[in-house]
Structures are given as C-alpha cells and as structure tokens.
CSV table of C-alpha atoms in Angstrom, one decimal:
chain,number,residue,atom,x,y,z
A,114,MET,CA,82.8,-27.8,-32.4
A,115,THR,CA,79.3,-29.1,-33.1
A,116,VAL,CA,79.8,-28.8,-36.9
A,117,SER,CA,83.1,-30.7,-36.7
A,118,GLY,CA,81.6,-33.4,-34.6
A,119,SER,CA,78.6,-33.7,-37.0
A,120,THR,CA,81.0,-33.9,-40.0
A,121,SER,CA,83.0,-36.6,-38.3
A,122,SER,CA,79.9,-38.6,-37.5
A,123,ALA,CA,78.6,-38.3,-41.1
A,124,GLY,CA,82.0,-39.4,-42.4
A,125,ALA,CA,82.0,-42.4,-40.1
A,126,ARG,CA,78.5,-43.4,-41.2
A,127,LEU,CA,79.6,-43.1,-44.9
A,128,TRP,CA,82.5,-45.4,-44.2
A,129,ALA,CA,80.3,-47.9,-42.4
A,130,ARG,CA,77.8,-48.0,-45.3
A,131,CYS,CA,80.7,-48.5,-47.7
A,132,ALA,CA,81.9,-51.4,-45.6
A,133,LEU,CA,78.5,-53.1,-45.6
A,134,LEU,CA,78.2,-52.6,-49.4
A,135,ALA,CA,81.6,-54.1,-50.0
A,136,ALA,CA,80.8,-57.1,-47.7
A,137,VAL,CA,77.5,-57.7,-49.3
A,138,ALA,CA,79.1,-57.5,-52.8
A,139,ALA,CA,81.8,-60.1,-51.8
A,140,VAL,CA,79.0,-62.5,-50.8
A,141,VAL,CA,77.0,-61.8,-54.0
A,142,VAL,CA,80.1,-62.5,-56.1
A,143,LEU,CA,80.5,-65.9,-54.4
A,144,LEU,CA,76.8,-66.7,-54.8
A,145,LEU,CA,76.8,-65.8,-58.5
A,146,ALA,CA,79.7,-68.2,-58.9
A,147,ILE,CA,78.0,-71.2,-57.2
A,148,GLY,CA,76.7,-72.6,-60.5
A,149,ASP,CA,80.2,-72.5,-62.0
A,150,GLY,CA,81.9,-74.2,-59.1
A,151,GLY,CA,81.7,-71.5,-56.5
A,152,LEU,CA,80.1,-73.8,-54.0
A,153,LEU,CA,82.9,-76.3,-54.5
A,154,MET,CA,85.5,-73.6,-53.9
A,155,LEU,CA,83.7,-72.4,-50.8
A,156,VAL,CA,83.5,-76.0,-49.3
A,157,SER,CA,87.1,-76.6,-50.5
A,158,GLY,CA,88.2,-73.4,-48.8
A,159,LEU,CA,86.7,-74.5,-45.5
A,160,ALA,CA,88.2,-77.9,-45.8
A,161,ALA,CA,91.6,-76.5,-46.6
A,162,LEU,CA,91.4,-74.3,-43.5
A,163,VAL,CA,90.6,-77.4,-41.3
A,164,VAL,CA,93.3,-79.5,-42.9
A,165,SER,CA,95.9,-76.8,-42.7
A,166,ALA,CA,95.1,-76.1,-39.0
A,167,SER,CA,95.3,-79.8,-38.2
A,168,GLY,CA,98.6,-80.1,-40.0
A,169,THR,CA,99.9,-77.1,-38.0
A,170,TRP,CA,99.0,-78.9,-34.8
A,171,TRP,CA,100.7,-82.1,-35.8
A,172,MET,CA,103.8,-80.2,-36.9
A,173,LEU,CA,104.1,-78.5,-33.6
A,174,SER,CA,103.1,-81.3,-31.3
A,175,ARG,CA,104.8,-84.3,-32.9
A,176,ARG,CA,108.3,-85.5,-33.8
A,177,GLY,CA,109.6,-87.7,-36.6
A,178,PRO,CA,107.4,-88.6,-39.6
A,179,MET,CA,104.2,-87.1,-38.2
A,180,ARG,CA,105.9,-83.7,-38.0
A,181,TRP,CA,106.7,-83.9,-41.7
A,182,VAL,CA,103.2,-85.0,-42.5
A,183,GLY,CA,101.8,-82.1,-40.5
A,184,ALA,CA,104.1,-79.6,-42.4
A,185,LEU,CA,103.0,-81.1,-45.7
A,186,LEU,CA,99.3,-80.7,-44.8
A,187,MET,CA,99.9,-77.2,-43.4
A,188,VAL,CA,101.4,-76.0,-46.7
A,189,GLY,CA,99.7,-78.4,-49.1
A,190,ALA,CA,96.1,-77.6,-48.3
A,191,PRO,CA,96.2,-73.9,-49.3
A,192,VAL,CA,98.4,-74.7,-52.3
A,193,GLY,CA,95.9,-77.3,-53.4
A,194,LEU,CA,93.0,-74.8,-53.0
A,195,ILE,CA,94.9,-72.3,-55.3
A,196,VAL,CA,95.5,-75.1,-57.9
A,197,LEU,CA,91.8,-76.0,-57.8
A,198,GLY,CA,90.8,-72.4,-58.3
A,199,LEU,CA,93.1,-72.1,-61.3
A,200,ARG,CA,91.9,-75.3,-62.9
A,201,ARG,CA,88.3,-74.4,-62.5
A,202,ASP,CA,88.9,-70.9,-63.8
A,203,LEU,CA,87.6,-69.4,-60.6
A,204,TRP,CA,90.7,-67.4,-59.7
A,205,VAL,CA,89.3,-64.2,-61.0
A,206,THR,CA,86.1,-64.7,-58.9
A,207,ALA,CA,88.2,-65.5,-55.8
A,208,LEU,CA,90.4,-62.4,-56.3
A,209,VAL,CA,87.4,-60.2,-56.7
A,210,ALA,CA,85.7,-61.6,-53.6
A,211,LEU,CA,88.9,-61.2,-51.6
A,212,ALA,CA,89.4,-57.7,-52.8
A,213,LEU,CA,85.9,-56.7,-51.9
A,214,TRP,CA,86.3,-58.3,-48.5
A,215,GLY,CA,89.5,-56.5,-48.0
A,216,ALA,CA,87.8,-53.2,-48.9
A,217,ALA,CA,85.0,-54.0,-46.5
A,218,LEU,CA,87.6,-54.4,-43.7
A,219,VAL,CA,89.4,-51.2,-44.6
A,220,CYS,CA,86.2,-49.2,-44.7
A,221,ALA,CA,85.0,-50.8,-41.4
A,222,ARG,CA,88.3,-49.7,-39.7
A,223,ALA,CA,87.9,-46.2,-41.1
A,224,ALA,CA,84.3,-46.1,-39.7
A,225,LEU,CA,85.5,-47.0,-36.2
A,226,ARG,CA,88.6,-44.8,-36.4
A,227,GLY,CA,88.8,-42.3,-33.6
A,228,PRO,CA,91.5,-39.8,-32.5
A,229,SER,CA,95.0,-41.0,-32.3
A,230,HIS,CA,95.7,-42.8,-29.0
A,231,ALA,CA,98.2,-40.2,-28.0
A,232,HIS,CA,95.4,-37.6,-28.0
A,233,SER,CA,92.6,-39.9,-26.8
A,234,VAL,CA,93.7,-39.3,-23.2
A,235,ARG,CA,93.9,-35.8,-21.7
A,236,ALA,CA,97.3,-34.3,-22.3
A,237,VAL,CA,98.6,-31.5,-20.1
A,238,ARG,CA,101.4,-29.1,-21.2
A,239,ARG,CA,104.4,-29.2,-18.9
A,240,ALA,CA,107.3,-26.9,-18.4
A,241,PRO,CA,110.6,-28.6,-19.4
A,242,PRO,CA,112.1,-30.6,-16.5
A,243,GLY,CA,115.0,-29.0,-14.7
A,244,ARG,CA,117.1,-32.1,-13.9
A,245,PRO,CA,116.1,-35.0,-16.2
A,246,VAL,CA,118.0,-38.3,-16.2
A,247,VAL,CA,117.9,-40.8,-19.0
A,248,ILE,CA,119.2,-44.3,-18.6
A,249,MET,CA,120.4,-45.8,-21.9
A,250,ASN,CA,121.2,-49.3,-22.9
A,251,PRO,CA,123.8,-49.2,-25.7
A,252,LYS,CA,123.0,-52.7,-26.8
A,253,SER,CA,119.2,-52.3,-27.2
A,254,GLY,CA,117.8,-52.4,-30.7
A,255,ASP,CA,121.2,-53.5,-32.2
A,256,GLY,CA,122.9,-50.3,-31.0
A,257,LYS,CA,120.2,-47.6,-31.7
A,258,VAL,CA,121.7,-45.4,-28.9
A,259,GLU,CA,124.9,-45.0,-30.9
A,260,ARG,CA,123.3,-45.2,-34.3
A,261,PHE,CA,120.9,-42.3,-33.7
A,262,GLY,CA,123.3,-40.3,-31.4
A,263,LEU,CA,120.8,-40.5,-28.5
A,264,ALA,CA,123.2,-39.8,-25.7
A,265,GLU,CA,124.6,-36.6,-27.4
A,266,ARG,CA,121.1,-35.4,-28.3
A,267,ALA,CA,119.8,-35.9,-24.8
A,268,GLU,CA,122.7,-34.0,-23.3
A,269,GLU,CA,122.2,-31.2,-25.8
A,270,LEU,CA,118.6,-30.9,-24.4
A,271,GLY,CA,119.8,-30.7,-20.8
A,272,ALA,CA,119.5,-34.3,-19.6
A,273,ARG,CA,122.1,-36.3,-17.7
A,274,VAL,CA,122.7,-39.6,-19.4
A,275,ILE,CA,123.5,-42.9,-17.6
A,276,LEU,CA,125.0,-45.4,-20.0
A,277,LEU,CA,124.6,-49.0,-18.8
A,278,ASP,CA,127.8,-51.1,-18.6
A,279,THR,CA,127.0,-53.8,-21.1
A,280,SER,CA,129.9,-56.0,-19.9
A,281,ARG,CA,128.0,-56.9,-16.7
A,282,ARG,CA,124.4,-57.0,-15.5
A,283,SER,CA,123.3,-53.6,-14.2
A,284,ASP,CA,120.8,-53.0,-11.5
A,285,VAL,CA,118.6,-50.6,-13.4
A,286,THR,CA,116.2,-50.1,-10.5
A,287,ALA,CA,119.1,-49.1,-8.2
A,288,LEU,CA,120.4,-46.6,-10.8
A,289,ALA,CA,117.0,-45.0,-11.1
A,290,ARG,CA,116.6,-44.6,-7.4
A,291,GLU,CA,120.0,-43.2,-7.0
A,292,ALA,CA,119.2,-40.6,-9.7
A,293,VAL,CA,116.1,-39.6,-7.8
A,294,SER,CA,118.1,-39.3,-4.5
A,295,GLU,CA,120.4,-36.9,-6.4
A,296,GLY,CA,117.6,-34.7,-7.4
A,297,ALA,CA,116.3,-36.0,-10.8
A,298,ASP,CA,112.8,-34.6,-11.6
A,299,LEU,CA,112.3,-36.9,-14.6
A,300,LEU,CA,113.3,-40.5,-15.3
A,301,GLY,CA,113.7,-41.7,-18.9
A,302,VAL,CA,114.8,-44.9,-20.6
A,303,ALA,CA,116.3,-45.6,-24.0
A,304,GLY,CA,116.1,-49.3,-24.1
A,305,GLY,CA,113.8,-52.3,-24.3
A,306,ASP,CA,110.3,-52.7,-22.8
A,307,GLY,CA,111.6,-54.7,-19.8
A,308,THR,CA,114.1,-51.9,-18.9
A,309,GLN,CA,111.4,-49.3,-19.3
A,310,ALA,CA,109.1,-51.2,-16.9
A,311,LEU,CA,111.8,-51.2,-14.2
A,312,VAL,CA,112.4,-47.5,-14.4
A,313,ALA,CA,108.7,-46.7,-14.7
A,314,ALA,CA,108.1,-48.4,-11.4
A,315,VAL,CA,110.6,-46.1,-9.7
A,316,ALA,CA,108.9,-43.1,-11.4
A,317,VAL,CA,105.5,-44.2,-10.1
A,318,GLU,CA,107.0,-44.7,-6.6
A,319,HIS,CA,108.3,-41.1,-6.5
A,320,ASP,CA,105.5,-39.6,-8.6
A,321,LEU,CA,107.9,-38.4,-11.3
A,322,PRO,CA,107.2,-38.0,-15.0
A,323,PHE,CA,108.6,-40.8,-17.2
A,324,LEU,CA,110.2,-40.5,-20.7
A,325,VAL,CA,110.1,-43.3,-23.2
A,326,VAL,CA,112.8,-43.4,-26.0
A,327,ALA,CA,112.0,-46.0,-28.6
A,328,ALA,CA,115.5,-47.6,-28.7
A,329,GLY,CA,114.5,-51.2,-28.2
A,330,THR,CA,113.9,-53.9,-30.8
A,331,ARG,CA,110.1,-54.0,-31.0
A,332,ASN,CA,109.1,-50.9,-28.9
A,333,HIS,CA,105.5,-52.0,-28.3
A,334,PHE,CA,104.9,-49.6,-25.5
A,335,ALA,CA,106.4,-46.7,-27.5
A,336,MET,CA,104.2,-47.7,-30.5
A,337,ASP,CA,101.0,-47.6,-28.4
A,338,LEU,CA,102.0,-44.2,-27.0
A,339,GLY,CA,102.2,-43.0,-30.6
A,340,LEU,CA,105.9,-42.3,-30.5
A,341,ASP,CA,108.2,-42.2,-33.5
A,342,ARG,CA,109.9,-45.6,-33.7
A,343,ALA,CA,111.7,-44.9,-37.0
A,344,ASP,CA,113.7,-42.1,-35.4
A,345,PRO,CA,113.9,-42.5,-31.6
A,346,SER,CA,115.7,-39.2,-31.3
A,347,ARG,CA,112.3,-37.5,-31.9
A,348,CYS,CA,111.2,-39.0,-28.6
A,349,LEU,CA,113.7,-36.7,-26.8
A,350,ASP,CA,111.8,-33.6,-28.1
A,351,ALA,CA,109.6,-34.1,-25.0
A,352,LEU,CA,112.4,-32.7,-22.9
A,353,THR,CA,111.8,-29.2,-24.3
A,354,ASP,CA,108.4,-29.3,-25.9
A,355,GLY,CA,106.4,-31.9,-24.1
A,356,GLU,CA,103.0,-32.7,-22.6
A,357,GLU,CA,102.0,-35.2,-20.0
A,358,ILE,CA,99.6,-38.0,-20.3
A,359,ARG,CA,98.6,-40.5,-17.6
A,360,VAL,CA,98.5,-44.2,-18.5
A,361,ASP,CA,98.0,-47.5,-16.6
A,362,LEU,CA,100.8,-49.7,-15.3
A,363,GLY,CA,100.5,-53.5,-14.8
A,364,TRP,CA,102.0,-55.3,-11.8
A,365,VAL,CA,102.9,-59.0,-11.4
A,366,ALA,CA,104.2,-60.3,-8.1
A,367,GLY,CA,105.4,-56.8,-7.1
A,368,ARG,CA,107.1,-56.1,-10.4
A,369,ALA,CA,105.8,-53.6,-13.0
A,370,PHE,CA,105.2,-54.4,-16.7
A,371,VAL,CA,104.3,-52.0,-19.5
A,372,ASN,CA,103.1,-54.6,-22.1
A,373,THR,CA,102.6,-58.3,-21.3
A,374,VAL,CA,103.1,-61.2,-18.9
A,375,SER,CA,103.1,-64.6,-20.5
A,376,PHE,CA,102.6,-67.9,-18.8
A,377,GLY,CA,102.7,-71.4,-20.2
A,378,VAL,CA,104.2,-72.6,-23.5
A,379,TYR,CA,105.8,-69.3,-24.6
A,380,ALA,CA,107.3,-68.6,-21.2
A,381,GLU,CA,108.7,-72.1,-21.0
A,382,VAL,CA,110.4,-71.7,-24.4
A,383,VAL,CA,111.8,-68.3,-23.5
A,384,GLU,CA,113.2,-69.7,-20.3
A,385,ARG,CA,115.5,-72.1,-22.1
A,386,PRO,CA,119.1,-70.9,-22.4
A,387,GLU,CA,119.4,-71.8,-26.0
A,388,TYR,CA,116.4,-69.7,-27.0
A,389,ARG,CA,118.2,-66.4,-27.4
A,390,ASP,CA,120.6,-67.7,-30.0
A,391,ALA,CA,118.2,-70.1,-31.8
A,392,LYS,CA,114.6,-69.0,-31.3
A,393,ALA,CA,112.9,-71.0,-34.1
A,394,GLU,CA,114.9,-74.2,-33.5
A,395,THR,CA,114.4,-74.0,-29.7
A,396,ALA,CA,110.6,-73.5,-30.1
A,397,LEU,CA,110.2,-76.3,-32.6
A,398,GLY,CA,112.3,-78.7,-30.4
A,399,ALA,CA,110.3,-77.9,-27.2
A,400,MET,CA,106.8,-77.8,-28.6
A,401,PRO,CA,106.1,-81.5,-28.7
A,402,ASP,CA,106.9,-81.8,-25.0
A,403,LEU,CA,105.0,-78.7,-24.0
A,404,LEU,CA,101.9,-79.4,-26.1
A,405,GLY,CA,101.9,-83.1,-25.7
A,406,GLY,CA,101.4,-83.2,-21.9
A,407,SER,CA,104.7,-82.6,-20.1
A,408,GLY,CA,104.3,-78.8,-20.2
A,409,SER,CA,102.7,-77.3,-17.1
A,410,ARG,CA,99.0,-76.5,-17.2
A,411,LEU,CA,97.7,-73.4,-15.6
A,412,ASP,CA,94.6,-72.5,-13.8
A,413,ALA,CA,93.5,-68.8,-13.7
A,414,VAL,CA,90.8,-66.8,-12.1
A,415,ALA,CA,90.1,-63.4,-13.8
A,416,ASP,CA,87.7,-61.3,-11.6
A,417,GLY,CA,85.8,-64.4,-10.7
A,418,THR,CA,85.9,-66.1,-14.1
A,419,SER,CA,87.6,-69.4,-14.0
A,420,LEU,CA,90.0,-70.5,-16.8
A,421,PRO,CA,91.1,-74.1,-16.0
A,422,SER,CA,93.9,-76.1,-17.5
A,423,GLN,CA,95.3,-73.5,-19.9
A,424,GLN,CA,98.3,-74.2,-22.0
A,425,ALA,CA,99.1,-70.5,-22.4
A,426,LEU,CA,98.0,-67.3,-20.8
A,427,LEU,CA,98.8,-63.7,-22.0
A,428,ILE,CA,98.0,-60.9,-19.5
A,429,SER,CA,98.4,-57.4,-20.9
A,430,ASN,CA,98.5,-53.9,-19.6
A,431,ASN,CA,95.1,-53.0,-21.3
A,432,PRO,CA,93.7,-55.3,-23.9
A,433,TYR,CA,95.2,-55.8,-27.4
A,434,GLY,CA,92.9,-55.8,-30.4
A,435,THR,CA,91.5,-59.2,-31.4
A,436,GLY,CA,89.2,-60.4,-34.0
A,437,ASP,CA,90.6,-58.6,-37.0
A,438,PRO,CA,93.9,-58.5,-38.9
A,439,PHE,CA,94.5,-54.8,-38.4
A,440,GLY,CA,94.4,-54.4,-34.6
A,441,ALA,CA,95.9,-57.5,-33.2
A,442,ARG,CA,99.3,-55.9,-32.4
A,443,ARG,CA,97.9,-52.7,-31.0
A,444,ARG,CA,96.2,-51.4,-27.9
A,445,ALA,CA,93.6,-48.8,-28.7
A,446,ARG,CA,94.0,-47.2,-25.2
A,447,LEU,CA,96.4,-47.4,-22.3
A,448,ASP,CA,94.1,-45.9,-19.7
A,449,ARG,CA,91.1,-48.2,-19.5
A,450,GLY,CA,92.2,-49.5,-16.1
A,451,LYS,CA,91.8,-53.2,-17.2
A,452,LEU,CA,94.1,-56.1,-17.9
A,453,GLY,CA,93.7,-57.9,-21.2
A,454,VAL,CA,93.4,-61.7,-20.7
A,455,ILE,CA,93.9,-64.3,-23.5
A,456,GLY,CA,93.9,-68.0,-22.6
A,457,ILE,CA,94.5,-70.9,-25.0
A,458,ARG,CA,93.8,-74.6,-24.5
A,459,VAL,CA,94.2,-76.9,-27.6
A,460,ASP,CA,94.6,-80.6,-27.0
A,461,SER,CA,94.1,-82.1,-30.4
A,462,ALA,CA,94.1,-81.5,-34.2
A,463,ALA,CA,90.3,-81.3,-34.0
A,464,GLU,CA,90.4,-78.5,-31.5
A,465,ALA,CA,93.1,-76.7,-33.5
A,466,ALA,CA,90.7,-76.9,-36.5
A,467,ASP,CA,87.8,-75.6,-34.4
A,468,LEU,CA,90.0,-72.7,-33.3
A,469,ALA,CA,90.9,-71.9,-36.9
A,470,LEU,CA,87.2,-72.0,-38.0
A,471,ARG,CA,85.5,-70.3,-35.1
A,472,GLY,CA,88.2,-68.0,-33.7
A,473,SER,CA,87.1,-66.3,-30.5
A,474,MET,CA,83.9,-68.4,-30.5
A,475,SER,CA,86.0,-71.6,-30.0
A,476,SER,CA,86.1,-73.2,-26.6
A,477,GLY,CA,89.9,-73.3,-26.9
A,478,LEU,CA,90.3,-69.5,-26.8
A,479,ASN,CA,89.2,-67.2,-24.0
A,480,VAL,CA,89.4,-63.5,-24.5
A,481,LEU,CA,88.3,-61.2,-21.6
A,482,THR,CA,89.3,-58.2,-19.5
A,483,ALA,CA,89.8,-58.1,-15.7
A,484,ARG,CA,91.3,-55.9,-13.0
A,485,ARG,CA,92.9,-58.9,-11.2
A,486,VAL,CA,94.1,-62.2,-12.4
A,487,GLU,CA,95.4,-65.0,-10.2
A,488,VAL,CA,97.4,-67.8,-11.8
A,489,THR,CA,98.0,-71.2,-10.1
A,490,ALA,CA,99.8,-74.4,-11.2
A,491,PRO,CA,100.7,-77.8,-9.6
A,492,ALA,CA,104.3,-76.7,-9.2
A,493,GLU,CA,105.6,-74.3,-6.5
A,494,THR,CA,107.1,-72.1,-9.2
A,495,VAL,CA,106.3,-71.3,-12.9
A,496,PRO,CA,108.3,-69.7,-15.7
A,497,VAL,CA,107.0,-66.3,-16.6
A,498,ALA,CA,108.0,-63.9,-19.4
A,499,VAL,CA,107.5,-60.3,-18.2
A,500,ASP,CA,107.8,-57.9,-21.1
A,501,GLY,CA,109.9,-60.6,-22.9
A,502,GLU,CA,112.2,-61.2,-20.0
A,503,ALA,CA,112.3,-64.8,-18.6
A,504,LEU,CA,111.6,-65.1,-14.8
A,505,THR,CA,110.6,-67.8,-12.4
A,506,LEU,CA,107.9,-66.8,-9.9
A,507,ARG,CA,106.3,-68.6,-7.0
A,508,THR,CA,102.6,-69.6,-7.3
A,509,PRO,CA,100.1,-68.3,-7.0
A,510,VAL,CA,101.0,-65.4,-9.3
A,511,THR,CA,98.8,-62.3,-9.1
A,512,CYS,CA,98.5,-59.7,-11.8
A,513,THR,CA,96.9,-56.4,-11.2
A,514,ILE,CA,96.7,-53.0,-12.8
A,515,ARG,CA,97.2,-49.5,-11.4
A,516,PRO,CA,94.9,-47.1,-13.4
A,517,ARG,CA,96.6,-43.9,-14.6
A,518,ALA,CA,99.5,-44.4,-12.2
A,519,LEU,CA,102.3,-43.5,-14.7
A,520,ARG,CA,102.9,-39.9,-15.8
A,521,VAL,CA,104.4,-40.1,-19.3
A,522,LEU,CA,106.1,-37.1,-20.8
A,523,VAL,CA,105.6,-37.2,-24.6
A,524,PRO,CA,106.5,-34.8,-27.4
A,525,ARG,CA,103.6,-32.5,-28.4
A,526,HIS,CA,104.2,-33.5,-32.1
A,527,ARG,CA,104.3,-37.2,-32.5
A,528,PRO,CA,104.6,-38.2,-36.2
A,529,GLY,CA,104.5,-41.8,-35.2
A,530,ALA,CA,101.0,-41.5,-33.8
A,531,PRO,CA,98.5,-43.1,-36.2
A,532,ALA,CA,94.8,-42.9,-35.8
A,533,VAL,CA,93.5,-46.1,-34.1
A,534,ALA,CA,90.1,-47.6,-34.0
A,535,ALA,CA,88.0,-49.7,-31.7
A,536,PRO,CA,88.1,-53.5,-32.1
A,537,LEU,CA,86.4,-54.4,-35.4
A,538,ARG,CA,82.9,-55.6,-34.4
A,539,TRP,CA,80.5,-55.8,-37.2
A,540,ARG,CA,77.5,-55.1,-34.9
A,541,ARG,CA,79.0,-51.7,-34.3
A,542,VAL,CA,79.6,-51.1,-38.0
A,543,ILE,CA,76.0,-52.0,-38.8
A,544,ALA,CA,74.6,-49.8,-36.0
A,545,LEU,CA,76.8,-47.0,-37.2
A,546,ALA,CA,75.7,-47.4,-40.8
A,547,PHE,CA,72.1,-46.9,-39.7
A,548,GLY,CA,73.0,-43.9,-37.4
A,549,ARG,CA,72.4,-45.7,-34.1
A,550,GLU,CA,75.9,-45.4,-32.6
A,551,GLU,CA,78.9,-43.0,-32.6
A,552,ALA,CA,82.3,-44.0,-33.9
A,553,GLY,CA,85.6,-44.0,-32.1
A,554,PRO,CA,87.6,-46.2,-29.8
A,555,GLU,CA,85.8,-48.0,-27.0
C-alpha cells in the first residue's frame, strides 16, 4: 500500500511538472513572437474577447438592429483575430502556443486526478434485494426504456416494474410509497433526473436503497455516480452484483433535488409554455425583457454571505467544477455535505466584458459553497427550475442539503466511471510540482 501510494504521488508530481513546463513554454513562444507582431496579436486577442463579450450582451439584451449589431460583433471579433493572425503570418505561433497551453491543462488535470468518484466514497457490498421495484418512464430519453429493453431486463433480474402511463400525469411519489407499503426493499427509477429526485425522497423517508437507471436525456446524476450512460441496461447489474454508497441529497421548499435548483433568468424561460417546443427561439425572445430590467431580481443569503440583486442563481447538490474547461459539467464528489452556489449579475456590456476577462474574479460572478441558502424576491412567488422541471414557489425559498442521506445501490463494475480530479487550481499544481501537496479530489 505504501509503495502504491508513493508511486501515485510520484506520478502526480511528474504530471504537475510537465504542466508547468508546458505553460511556461506557451508563454515563451508568445514572448519570442513579440518582435514579429506577437504583442499586437496578444493585445488584439484581449480586444477581441472584450468586443465579442459585449456583442453577446447586446445580442441577448436588445431587440431590432442592436441585436444584429451584437451578433455581428460576437462572431466578427474572433473571425477578425484569425484573419489578422493569417495576414501577419503568426498563425503557426498561435497554434503552437494554444497546443502548449492545451497540453498544460491536460497535464494539470492528470496531476490532480484522483480515484474515480464512484470509488472515492466508501462502498459496501450488499446482498441482492429481495423485492426490488423499478419505476420506468417510457418517454424518457426518447424512448430508452423500450430501445434498451429495460423493463424486460429488470424483470429477468427479479424486479417488479411499474411503467408510467404517459397519456396522463402520474403521481410518482404516490406510486413509490405504494410500492413500499407492499413490501418493496429497493426503489429504482429509469427516467429523468426530476423523476429520480421524487423517488429518492421516498427512499430516504423509508431508509431504503435507491437504484438509478440512466434512461433520461442528460443523466447528470447518473454521470456523477459513474454509471454507464451509453448502455443504461448496465445500471441494472446492481440488482445482482451491487454495492452501496451514501451520497447527499438536496432539498428545496420540502422537495428533493439530485442536481440543481435554478432561479432567475433560466427558470423564467423554462416556465414559459412555448419553451418545450422551441427552446432557442423562446430564450432569445425572452432575454431582452429578463436582462433589461423586467425580469425579477433575487437576493440570497448563503450561510451568512449576502448575494444581492442577482439575475440568476444556480444551487447544486454539491458544487460543480468551475474555472477550467474540463470540469464545468461534473461534480467531483457527491458526499461533501455542501451546496454549490453560483450567482450572476451582469447589467451592461462593460460588465459582460469584465466577466469574460476576469472570470470568477469578476464582481458579476459569485461562486461559493454553503449548507443553507435562502432566496428572496419582491414578489410573493418566484419561478424555479428543480432538476429541469418548472415550478412556482413561495418566497422566501430555502435550499438545504442532507449529508449522506441517500443510499444508492450501484453496480460493482461501472465502465462509465471515469477518473475525476479536483477543480483546476494552479496554486495546487505548483505546490504539487514541488512536492508540497498530495494530489486527488478535494
């Protein structure tokens, strides 16, 4: 065990040193090109970023001619930068610098990479359940239940399958509770994240193991559990060869959520009836009103930290990765006992440009963690998207987290479980390169 750990640490240090070398090389390449126009390209690149961000703001927040001007700037600025690089014969330098920076990012991620999430929490072998019940939504994921033969596979493995009647709205919570009253010793769901959250709440209520079958469209929860999203039938292997892990469950106004609760701009767009059939058109049509002042502003308090007048708030069951292009859609862990909080407030093109340049250092973006978040607004009710489902809740709306409340039964062999890493922070990479810190998820 000691040798293995030492080897792992040595490998992480090597990756960290390679990351630093690649990053330094990218800077050196740019510095060497300064005399041949590299400085012009660097300044032009920053200017293009500012112009493109400003154009994006105008495109989203304006109608009529200004929207078209914004779209032109959003696309034209990066195109102009490419043309400038070609005319100055600096495209090779730019490509080399970008390649080196990309290599630096890849090496940095490898240095911070720890065990796969599915194995980063303690897993306990469990005997197969005696009376498992799996609720399946035939419409989820464009018909994955039928396409992958999930009902037949679950029944072969000894589960009772409840197929939702898609011709009417089903009370999933009532079906789950009825299954428990009839003796179910496991509750499972083949469906979207919203349906999973409803059944997960019942499983927590009765301290039963919960089975996730990745039969939804995006399957964010299944992805962060390390389950196989390409073949959801593999998730059912847990019924005969499974192990149990404990993960956190979020709560908003007495309702469970497995991924996110969204307030503000996104929630108001999702609430519109036409959104489901025309997402892009609905969002573009609504944005000028929502960003221009008629959209509701939100105030939030996250464990004592005040977030005033936010246009959008995203509260997540454990924080998502931010600050690098590889981890933004993933949660490194699901058992940290903390909510992720992201607040956005951008009121002008200048603030949009500042956000593009400075990222998380910008005053328009707040990224933090908390155990409790209270959201208030001038109106008595606010639109809220809970795991993608549009709801209207009375203010104030309180979000909390229940640490390790959900017992999830997962297959012992999860081919969809990639190795994940801690958020990419260069201070950690530098410390690791010089042997002052261990690698792995935070």
